[in-house]
Amino acid sequence: MRVGFLGTGAIAAAMVRGLAGQGHRILVSPRNASTAATLAAELPEVAIAPNDALVAGSDVVFLCLLARTAEEVLPGLPFRPDQTVISVMVDAPLANLRRLCAPAREIAITIPLPPIAGGGCPLPVYPASPALDALFGRRNLILPQPSEAALNAHLGVSALCSPVLDQLLTAADWLAGFTGNPEAAEAYVAAMIRGYLPERASRGELASALAQLSTEGGLNATLRAAMAPAKNDLREGLDGFRTRLGLDDTNEGQT
Ligand SMILES: NC(=O)c1ccc[n+]([C@@H]2O[C@H](COP(=O)([O-])OP(=O)(O)OC[C@H]3O[C@@H](n4cnc5c(N)ncnc54)[C@H](OP(=O)(O)O)[C@@H]3O)[C@@H](O)[C@H]2O)c1
């Protein structure tokens, strides 16, 4: 497949690396110049092309720009009705994309995360996209969503990565205060959490893992009780995204 990436920043670079070596011809736009040059130098299937040539020469175009840049850049580009456009941009609703990428009709939004470079990334998508399945489905977890609001709710939850990592670092720091070995403390915390996470959790595996860590009076249950207020903080923080992500009360039941 001929695949183009408009906006060669952090997430585009991860996606290009995740696609490499699978027989696709990949075009990346010239900005960011250094990221584009690095990808083209490292990966034989990657070439750099100006935005208009990239759109003209791609079957599938991934939009990896900042949303405000997209408003300026996209309207002048030669999109075609037979072309697939997949946006990864935050704050770029489907209605705007349809306007900006006309006459392209097959337009979807997904939410890649940097680990997509190595595979195993969850990819919620709306609407369902055969092109996304074909390109990334073999090595990643494609999760089609019933509505744009459902997709946007994933954006909210994706922000959990940073506070969770922050907690892991706090625990590692506490541990290192007793062991005097920050590197081993970090390694311990990361390996411990990785070990508890099920490979594919979809049928209550997370709840089962938690149940196994709930012995009354045990260290896990005791720390969880001490941190119980953090659950409300998390819900309140997620609810704080409602307006920005277009999640009004009527959306909740559908998700
Ligand atoms: N990073 C993530 O983990 C992540 C995850 C999911 C979704 N997203 C979304 O993905 C989008 C990109 O995020 P990012 O983190 O990759 O940002 P980024 O690193 O800033 O990438 C944006 C890229 O767009 C380029 N650009 C600016 N003007 C351009 C133009 N006229 N034509 C072509 N390219 C142009 C920038 O080049 P210059 O550096 O030269 O200005 C930059 O390389 C955002 O909408 C973000 O919300 C990001």
mmCIF file of C-alpha atoms and ligand atoms in Angstrom:
data_model
loop_
_atom_site.group_PDB
_atom_site.id
_atom_site.type_symbol
_atom_site.label_atom_id
_atom_site.label_comp_id
_atom_site.label_asym_id
_atom_site.label_seq_id
_atom_site.Cartn_x
_atom_site.Cartn_y
_atom_site.Cartn_z
ATOM 1 C CA MET A 1 0.000 0.000 0.000
ATOM 2 C CA ARG A 2 1.134 3.605 -0.580
ATOM 3 C CA VAL A 3 0.926 5.307 2.809
ATOM 4 C CA GLY A 4 1.517 9.005 3.510
ATOM 5 C CA PHE A 5 2.113 10.764 6.829
ATOM 6 C CA LEU A 6 1.322 14.487 6.911
ATOM 7 C CA GLY A 7 3.261 15.981 9.811
ATOM 8 C CA THR A 8 6.398 14.013 10.643
ATOM 9 C CA GLY A 9 6.507 14.495 14.404
ATOM 10 C CA ALA A 10 6.670 12.186 17.378
ATOM 11 C CA ILE A 11 3.584 10.089 16.719
ATOM 12 C CA ALA A 12 4.109 9.843 12.946
ATOM 13 C CA ALA A 13 7.657 8.599 13.537
ATOM 14 C CA ALA A 14 6.363 5.883 15.884
ATOM 15 C CA MET A 15 3.702 4.835 13.351
ATOM 16 C CA VAL A 16 6.185 4.728 10.469
ATOM 17 C CA ARG A 17 8.502 2.530 12.544
ATOM 18 C CA GLY A 18 5.539 0.304 13.360
ATOM 19 C CA LEU A 19 4.783 -0.120 9.644
ATOM 20 C CA ALA A 20 8.360 -0.637 8.472
ATOM 21 C CA GLY A 21 9.448 -3.886 6.864
ATOM 22 C CA GLN A 22 5.970 -4.922 5.706
ATOM 23 C CA GLY A 23 6.187 -4.071 2.020
ATOM 24 C CA HIS A 24 4.506 -0.661 2.075
ATOM 25 C CA ARG A 25 5.761 2.424 0.272
ATOM 26 C CA ILE A 26 5.794 5.236 2.821
ATOM 27 C CA LEU A 27 5.908 8.980 2.153
ATOM 28 C CA VAL A 28 6.545 11.460 4.964
ATOM 29 C CA SER A 29 6.186 15.234 4.771
ATOM 30 C CA PRO A 30 9.321 17.387 5.063
ATOM 31 C CA ARG A 31 8.480 18.802 8.496
ATOM 32 C CA ASN A 32 9.880 18.070 11.036
ATOM 33 C CA ALA A 33 12.986 18.083 8.791
ATOM 34 C CA SER A 34 15.257 16.183 11.126
ATOM 35 C CA THR A 35 12.690 13.458 11.965
ATOM 36 C CA ALA A 36 11.829 13.057 8.268
ATOM 37 C CA ALA A 37 15.523 12.792 7.329
ATOM 38 C CA THR A 38 16.181 10.240 10.093
ATOM 39 C CA LEU A 39 13.268 8.032 8.997
ATOM 40 C CA ALA A 40 14.280 8.237 5.320
ATOM 41 C CA ALA A 41 17.881 7.377 6.189
ATOM 42 C CA GLU A 42 16.967 4.455 8.460
ATOM 43 C CA LEU A 43 14.141 2.835 6.503
ATOM 44 C CA PRO A 44 14.502 1.974 2.789
ATOM 45 C CA GLU A 45 10.752 2.207 2.088
ATOM 46 C CA VAL A 46 10.492 5.792 3.380
ATOM 47 C CA ALA A 47 10.815 8.853 1.111
ATOM 48 C CA ILE A 48 10.225 12.525 1.816
ATOM 49 C CA ALA A 49 7.643 14.354 -0.321
ATOM 50 C CA PRO A 50 6.070 17.820 -0.207
ATOM 51 C CA ASN A 51 2.556 17.832 1.274
ATOM 52 C CA ASP A 52 0.736 18.015 -2.083
ATOM 53 C CA ALA A 53 2.832 15.276 -3.722
ATOM 54 C CA LEU A 54 2.400 13.136 -0.618
ATOM 55 C CA VAL A 55 -1.384 13.370 -0.796
ATOM 56 C CA ALA A 56 -1.395 12.791 -4.550
ATOM 57 C CA GLY A 57 0.855 9.732 -4.213
ATOM 58 C CA SER A 58 -0.845 7.935 -1.294
ATOM 59 C CA ASP A 59 -3.725 5.460 -1.029
ATOM 60 C CA VAL A 60 -3.977 6.158 2.691
ATOM 61 C CA VAL A 61 -3.050 9.479 4.289
ATOM 62 C CA PHE A 62 -2.481 9.716 8.048
ATOM 63 C CA LEU A 63 -3.032 13.202 9.452
ATOM 64 C CA CYS A 64 -0.413 13.671 12.182
ATOM 65 C CA LEU A 65 -0.442 17.469 12.406
ATOM 66 C CA LEU A 66 -1.491 19.672 15.285
ATOM 67 C CA ALA A 67 -5.187 20.451 14.772
ATOM 68 C CA ARG A 68 -4.593 24.183 14.330
ATOM 69 C CA THR A 69 -1.966 23.503 11.630
ATOM 70 C CA ALA A 70 -4.370 21.141 9.876
ATOM 71 C CA GLU A 71 -6.948 23.924 9.524
ATOM 72 C CA GLU A 72 -4.397 25.945 7.531
ATOM 73 C CA VAL A 73 -2.692 23.161 5.583
ATOM 74 C CA LEU A 74 -5.349 20.637 4.550
ATOM 75 C CA PRO A 75 -7.764 22.710 2.423
ATOM 76 C CA GLY A 76 -5.168 23.288 -0.328
ATOM 77 C CA LEU A 77 -4.211 19.625 -0.746
ATOM 78 C CA PRO A 78 -5.356 17.335 -3.609
ATOM 79 C CA PHE A 79 -7.458 14.790 -1.713
ATOM 80 C CA ARG A 80 -9.451 12.342 -3.887
ATOM 81 C CA PRO A 81 -12.830 10.641 -3.407
ATOM 82 C CA ASP A 82 -11.194 7.172 -3.569
ATOM 83 C CA GLN A 83 -8.652 7.965 -0.872
ATOM 84 C CA THR A 84 -8.638 6.918 2.780
ATOM 85 C CA VAL A 85 -7.781 9.548 5.360
ATOM 86 C CA ILE A 86 -7.050 8.568 8.967
ATOM 87 C CA SER A 87 -6.571 11.305 11.530
ATOM 88 C CA VAL A 88 -4.713 10.859 14.800
ATOM 89 C CA MET A 89 -5.224 14.494 15.790
ATOM 90 C CA VAL A 90 -6.708 15.554 19.103
ATOM 91 C CA ASP A 91 -9.299 18.356 18.880
ATOM 92 C CA ALA A 92 -10.166 17.640 15.218
ATOM 93 C CA PRO A 93 -13.766 16.338 15.024
ATOM 94 C CA LEU A 94 -14.954 14.231 12.102
ATOM 95 C CA ALA A 95 -17.193 17.016 10.780
ATOM 96 C CA ASN A 96 -14.164 19.324 10.472
ATOM 97 C CA LEU A 97 -12.097 16.614 8.810
ATOM 98 C CA ARG A 98 -14.812 15.974 6.210
ATOM 99 C CA ARG A 99 -14.753 19.679 5.354
ATOM 100 C CA LEU A 100 -10.956 19.961 5.337
ATOM 101 C CA CYS A 101 -10.271 16.779 3.321
ATOM 102 C CA ALA A 102 -13.108 16.984 0.763
ATOM 103 C CA PRO A 103 -13.705 15.230 -1.574
ATOM 104 C CA ALA A 104 -12.177 12.277 0.364
ATOM 105 C CA ARG A 105 -15.077 10.330 1.869
ATOM 106 C CA GLU A 106 -13.504 7.460 3.779
ATOM 107 C CA ILE A 107 -12.297 9.323 6.847
ATOM 108 C CA ALA A 108 -11.645 7.819 10.279
ATOM 109 C CA ILE A 109 -10.070 8.897 13.542
ATOM 110 C CA THR A 110 -7.821 6.714 15.689
ATOM 111 C CA ILE A 111 -5.657 7.232 18.775
ATOM 112 C CA PRO A 112 -2.177 5.723 18.417
ATOM 113 C CA LEU A 113 0.280 5.862 21.297
ATOM 114 C CA PRO A 114 4.085 5.903 20.953
ATOM 115 C CA PRO A 115 4.448 2.140 21.717
ATOM 116 C CA ILE A 116 2.863 1.536 18.296
ATOM 117 C CA ALA A 117 6.468 1.598 17.059
ATOM 118 C CA GLY A 118 6.931 -1.878 18.510
ATOM 119 C CA GLY A 119 3.349 -3.188 18.131
ATOM 120 C CA GLY A 120 0.847 -4.124 20.816
ATOM 121 C CA CYS A 121 -0.756 -0.667 20.830
ATOM 122 C CA PRO A 122 -4.515 -0.352 21.433
ATOM 123 C CA LEU A 123 -6.105 1.507 18.499
ATOM 124 C CA PRO A 124 -9.681 2.625 19.130
ATOM 125 C CA VAL A 125 -11.141 3.857 15.848
ATOM 126 C CA TYR A 126 -14.300 5.551 14.611
ATOM 127 C CA PRO A 127 -15.765 4.801 12.173
ATOM 128 C CA ALA A 128 -14.344 1.335 11.482
ATOM 129 C CA SER A 129 -11.493 1.526 8.982
ATOM 130 C CA PRO A 130 -10.513 -1.416 6.751
ATOM 131 C CA ALA A 131 -7.314 0.460 5.884
ATOM 132 C CA LEU A 132 -6.311 0.774 9.543
ATOM 133 C CA ASP A 133 -7.037 -2.942 10.012
ATOM 134 C CA ALA A 134 -4.931 -3.839 6.986
ATOM 135 C CA LEU A 135 -1.993 -1.662 7.999
ATOM 136 C CA PHE A 136 -1.869 -2.031 11.777
ATOM 137 C CA GLY A 137 -4.277 -4.850 12.694
ATOM 138 C CA ARG A 138 -1.804 -7.698 12.655
ATOM 139 C CA ARG A 139 0.484 -6.253 15.315
ATOM 140 C CA ASN A 140 -1.894 -4.056 17.310
ATOM 141 C CA LEU A 141 -5.290 -4.230 19.023
ATOM 142 C CA ILE A 142 -7.906 -2.496 16.829
ATOM 143 C CA LEU A 143 -10.982 -1.451 18.841
ATOM 144 C CA PRO A 144 -13.810 -0.110 16.597
ATOM 145 C CA GLN A 145 -16.086 2.336 18.459
ATOM 146 C CA PRO A 146 -19.840 2.874 18.101
ATOM 147 C CA SER A 147 -19.673 6.688 18.094
ATOM 148 C CA GLU A 148 -17.289 9.619 17.963
ATOM 149 C CA ALA A 149 -18.050 10.337 21.632
ATOM 150 C CA ALA A 150 -17.023 6.775 22.545
ATOM 151 C CA LEU A 151 -13.776 7.289 20.661
ATOM 152 C CA ASN A 152 -13.163 10.607 22.411
ATOM 153 C CA ALA A 153 -13.672 9.007 25.824
ATOM 154 C CA HIS A 154 -10.594 6.882 25.014
ATOM 155 C CA LEU A 155 -8.643 10.112 24.605
ATOM 156 C CA GLY A 156 -9.594 11.016 28.159
ATOM 157 C CA VAL A 157 -8.486 7.651 29.510
ATOM 158 C CA SER A 158 -5.249 7.756 27.524
ATOM 159 C CA ALA A 159 -4.270 10.624 29.837
ATOM 160 C CA LEU A 160 -4.100 8.042 32.652
ATOM 161 C CA CYS A 161 -0.616 7.005 31.471
ATOM 162 C CA SER A 162 1.049 10.049 32.969
ATOM 163 C CA PRO A 163 -0.470 9.934 36.500
ATOM 164 C CA VAL A 164 0.085 6.166 36.671
ATOM 165 C CA LEU A 165 3.743 6.562 35.707
ATOM 166 C CA ASP A 166 3.991 9.349 38.269
ATOM 167 C CA GLN A 167 2.739 6.969 40.974
ATOM 168 C CA LEU A 168 5.181 4.271 39.888
ATOM 169 C CA LEU A 169 8.038 6.776 40.097
ATOM 170 C CA THR A 170 6.898 7.849 43.568
ATOM 171 C CA ALA A 171 6.908 4.222 44.705
ATOM 172 C CA ALA A 172 10.330 3.581 43.138
ATOM 173 C CA ASP A 173 11.697 6.684 44.852
ATOM 174 C CA TRP A 174 10.289 5.534 48.204
ATOM 175 C CA LEU A 175 11.859 2.112 47.691
ATOM 176 C CA ALA A 176 15.233 3.552 46.712
ATOM 177 C CA GLY A 177 15.206 5.545 49.963
ATOM 178 C CA PHE A 178 15.644 2.194 51.747
ATOM 179 C CA THR A 179 17.760 0.269 49.239
ATOM 180 C CA GLY A 180 20.061 3.087 48.111
ATOM 181 C CA ASN A 181 19.725 1.749 44.533
ATOM 182 C CA PRO A 182 17.363 3.891 42.391
ATOM 183 C CA GLU A 183 17.991 1.853 39.217
ATOM 184 C CA ALA A 184 17.086 -1.463 40.828
ATOM 185 C CA ALA A 185 14.072 0.154 42.496
ATOM 186 C CA GLU A 186 12.799 1.414 39.126
ATOM 187 C CA ALA A 187 13.434 -1.986 37.541
ATOM 188 C CA TYR A 188 11.556 -3.728 40.362
ATOM 189 C CA VAL A 189 8.493 -1.467 40.114
ATOM 190 C CA ALA A 190 8.276 -1.631 36.306
ATOM 191 C CA ALA A 191 8.707 -5.433 36.158
ATOM 192 C CA MET A 192 6.235 -6.001 39.001
ATOM 193 C CA ILE A 193 3.449 -3.986 37.355
ATOM 194 C CA ARG A 194 4.160 -5.466 33.906
ATOM 195 C CA GLY A 195 3.898 -8.943 35.413
ATOM 196 C CA TYR A 196 0.435 -8.274 36.809
ATOM 197 C CA LEU A 197 -1.049 -6.839 33.626
ATOM 198 C CA PRO A 198 -2.835 -9.487 31.556
ATOM 199 C CA GLU A 199 -1.666 -9.683 27.938
ATOM 200 C CA ARG A 200 -5.202 -9.161 26.591
ATOM 201 C CA ALA A 201 -7.701 -8.019 29.223
ATOM 202 C CA SER A 202 -11.271 -8.006 27.970
ATOM 203 C CA ARG A 203 -13.368 -10.408 30.025
ATOM 204 C CA GLY A 204 -12.819 -9.264 33.577
ATOM 205 C CA GLU A 205 -9.107 -10.147 33.732
ATOM 206 C CA LEU A 206 -8.297 -6.831 35.388
ATOM 207 C CA ALA A 207 -10.935 -7.422 38.071
ATOM 208 C CA SER A 208 -9.587 -10.979 38.623
ATOM 209 C CA ALA A 209 -6.062 -9.649 39.037
ATOM 210 C CA LEU A 210 -7.364 -7.159 41.587
ATOM 211 C CA ALA A 211 -9.356 -9.833 43.438
ATOM 212 C CA GLN A 212 -6.159 -11.841 43.857
ATOM 213 C CA LEU A 213 -4.595 -8.838 45.542
ATOM 214 C CA SER A 214 -7.376 -8.288 48.056
ATOM 215 C CA THR A 215 -6.515 -10.428 51.094
ATOM 216 C CA GLU A 216 -8.060 -8.691 54.059
ATOM 217 C CA GLY A 217 -5.382 -7.026 56.165
ATOM 218 C CA GLY A 218 -2.770 -7.733 53.453
ATOM 219 C CA LEU A 219 -0.359 -5.058 52.297
ATOM 220 C CA ASN A 220 -2.141 -4.596 48.946
ATOM 221 C CA ALA A 221 -5.601 -4.185 50.444
ATOM 222 C CA THR A 222 -4.230 -1.865 53.134
ATOM 223 C CA LEU A 223 -2.488 0.439 50.662
ATOM 224 C CA ARG A 224 -5.538 0.430 48.390
ATOM 225 C CA ALA A 225 -7.744 1.527 51.269
ATOM 226 C CA ALA A 226 -5.280 4.292 52.151
ATOM 227 C CA MET A 227 -5.422 5.502 48.548
ATOM 228 C CA ALA A 228 -9.186 5.177 48.110
ATOM 229 C CA PRO A 229 -9.711 8.951 47.718
ATOM 230 C CA ALA A 230 -7.565 8.802 44.567
ATOM 231 C CA LYS A 231 -10.391 6.899 42.832
ATOM 232 C CA ASN A 232 -12.682 9.888 43.164
ATOM 233 C CA ASP A 233 -9.865 12.203 42.075
ATOM 234 C CA LEU A 234 -9.469 10.077 38.947
ATOM 235 C CA ARG A 235 -13.184 10.174 38.104
ATOM 236 C CA GLU A 236 -13.281 13.928 38.704
ATOM 237 C CA GLY A 237 -10.224 14.451 36.522
ATOM 238 C CA LEU A 238 -11.738 12.378 33.710
ATOM 239 C CA ASP A 239 -15.058 14.225 34.069
ATOM 240 C CA GLY A 240 -13.096 17.455 33.659
ATOM 241 C CA PHE A 241 -12.547 16.414 30.023
ATOM 242 C CA ARG A 242 -16.281 16.167 29.236
ATOM 243 C CA THR A 243 -16.665 19.549 27.563
ATOM 244 C CA ARG A 244 -13.379 19.401 25.669
ATOM 245 C CA LEU A 245 -14.064 15.885 24.383
ATOM 246 C CA GLY A 246 -17.739 16.441 23.581
ATOM 247 C CA LEU A 247 -18.929 13.931 26.220
ATOM 248 C CA ASP A 248 -22.219 15.234 27.472
ATOM 249 C CA ASP A 249 -24.448 13.154 29.798
ATOM 250 C CA THR A 250 -26.411 11.612 26.940
ATOM 251 C CA ASN A 251 -23.228 9.967 25.611
ATOM 252 C CA GLU A 252 -22.519 7.994 28.776
ATOM 253 C CA GLY A 253 -24.977 5.167 28.251
ATOM 254 C CA GLN A 254 -23.786 4.594 24.683
ATOM 255 C CA THR A 255 -20.186 4.090 25.660
HETATM 256 N N1 LIG B 1 2.482 12.238 20.564
HETATM 257 C C1 LIG B 1 1.514 11.398 20.918
HETATM 258 O O1 LIG B 1 1.705 10.498 21.761
HETATM 259 C C2 LIG B 1 0.154 11.495 20.277
HETATM 260 C C3 LIG B 1 -0.763 10.462 20.496
HETATM 261 C C4 LIG B 1 -2.018 10.510 19.862
HETATM 262 C C5 LIG B 1 -2.339 11.595 19.077
HETATM 263 N N2 LIG B 1 -1.431 12.621 18.901
HETATM 264 C C6 LIG B 1 -1.831 13.736 18.023
HETATM 265 O O2 LIG B 1 -1.005 13.659 16.876
HETATM 266 C C7 LIG B 1 -0.761 14.963 16.360
HETATM 267 C C8 LIG B 1 0.739 15.159 16.258
HETATM 268 O O3 LIG B 1 1.294 15.013 17.556
HETATM 269 P P1 LIG B 1 2.862 14.891 17.778
HETATM 270 O O4 LIG B 1 3.058 14.609 19.214
HETATM 271 O O5 LIG B 1 3.461 13.981 16.771
HETATM 272 O O6 LIG B 1 3.282 16.423 17.489
HETATM 273 P P2 LIG B 1 4.591 16.984 16.814
HETATM 274 O O7 LIG B 1 5.747 16.135 17.201
HETATM 275 O O8 LIG B 1 4.625 18.448 17.140
HETATM 276 O O9 LIG B 1 4.293 16.778 15.258
HETATM 277 C C9 LIG B 1 3.594 17.666 14.471
HETATM 278 C C10 LIG B 1 4.405 17.819 13.218
HETATM 279 O O10 LIG B 1 3.716 18.630 12.264
HETATM 280 C C11 LIG B 1 4.732 19.304 11.530
HETATM 281 N N3 LIG B 1 4.207 20.429 10.752
HETATM 282 C C12 LIG B 1 3.983 21.704 11.135
HETATM 283 N N4 LIG B 1 3.524 22.424 10.098
HETATM 284 C C13 LIG B 1 3.466 21.592 9.038
HETATM 285 C C14 LIG B 1 3.065 21.738 7.702
HETATM 286 N N5 LIG B 1 2.641 22.916 7.203
HETATM 287 N N6 LIG B 1 3.133 20.664 6.881
HETATM 288 C C15 LIG B 1 3.559 19.455 7.336
HETATM 289 N N7 LIG B 1 3.934 19.255 8.620
HETATM 290 C C16 LIG B 1 3.889 20.310 9.452
HETATM 291 C C17 LIG B 1 5.688 19.744 12.607
HETATM 292 O O11 LIG B 1 6.923 20.110 12.031
HETATM 293 P P3 LIG B 1 7.879 21.217 12.737
HETATM 294 O O12 LIG B 1 8.448 20.510 13.946
HETATM 295 O O13 LIG B 1 8.865 21.518 11.671
HETATM 296 O O14 LIG B 1 6.998 22.389 13.099
HETATM 297 C C18 LIG B 1 5.756 18.499 13.460
HETATM 298 O O15 LIG B 1 6.779 17.634 13.024
HETATM 299 C C19 LIG B 1 -1.413 15.944 17.314
HETATM 300 O O16 LIG B 1 -2.651 16.378 16.781
HETATM 301 C C20 LIG B 1 -1.613 15.126 18.594
HETATM 302 O O17 LIG B 1 -2.746 15.563 19.305
HETATM 303 C C21 LIG B 1 -0.198 12.572 19.469
#
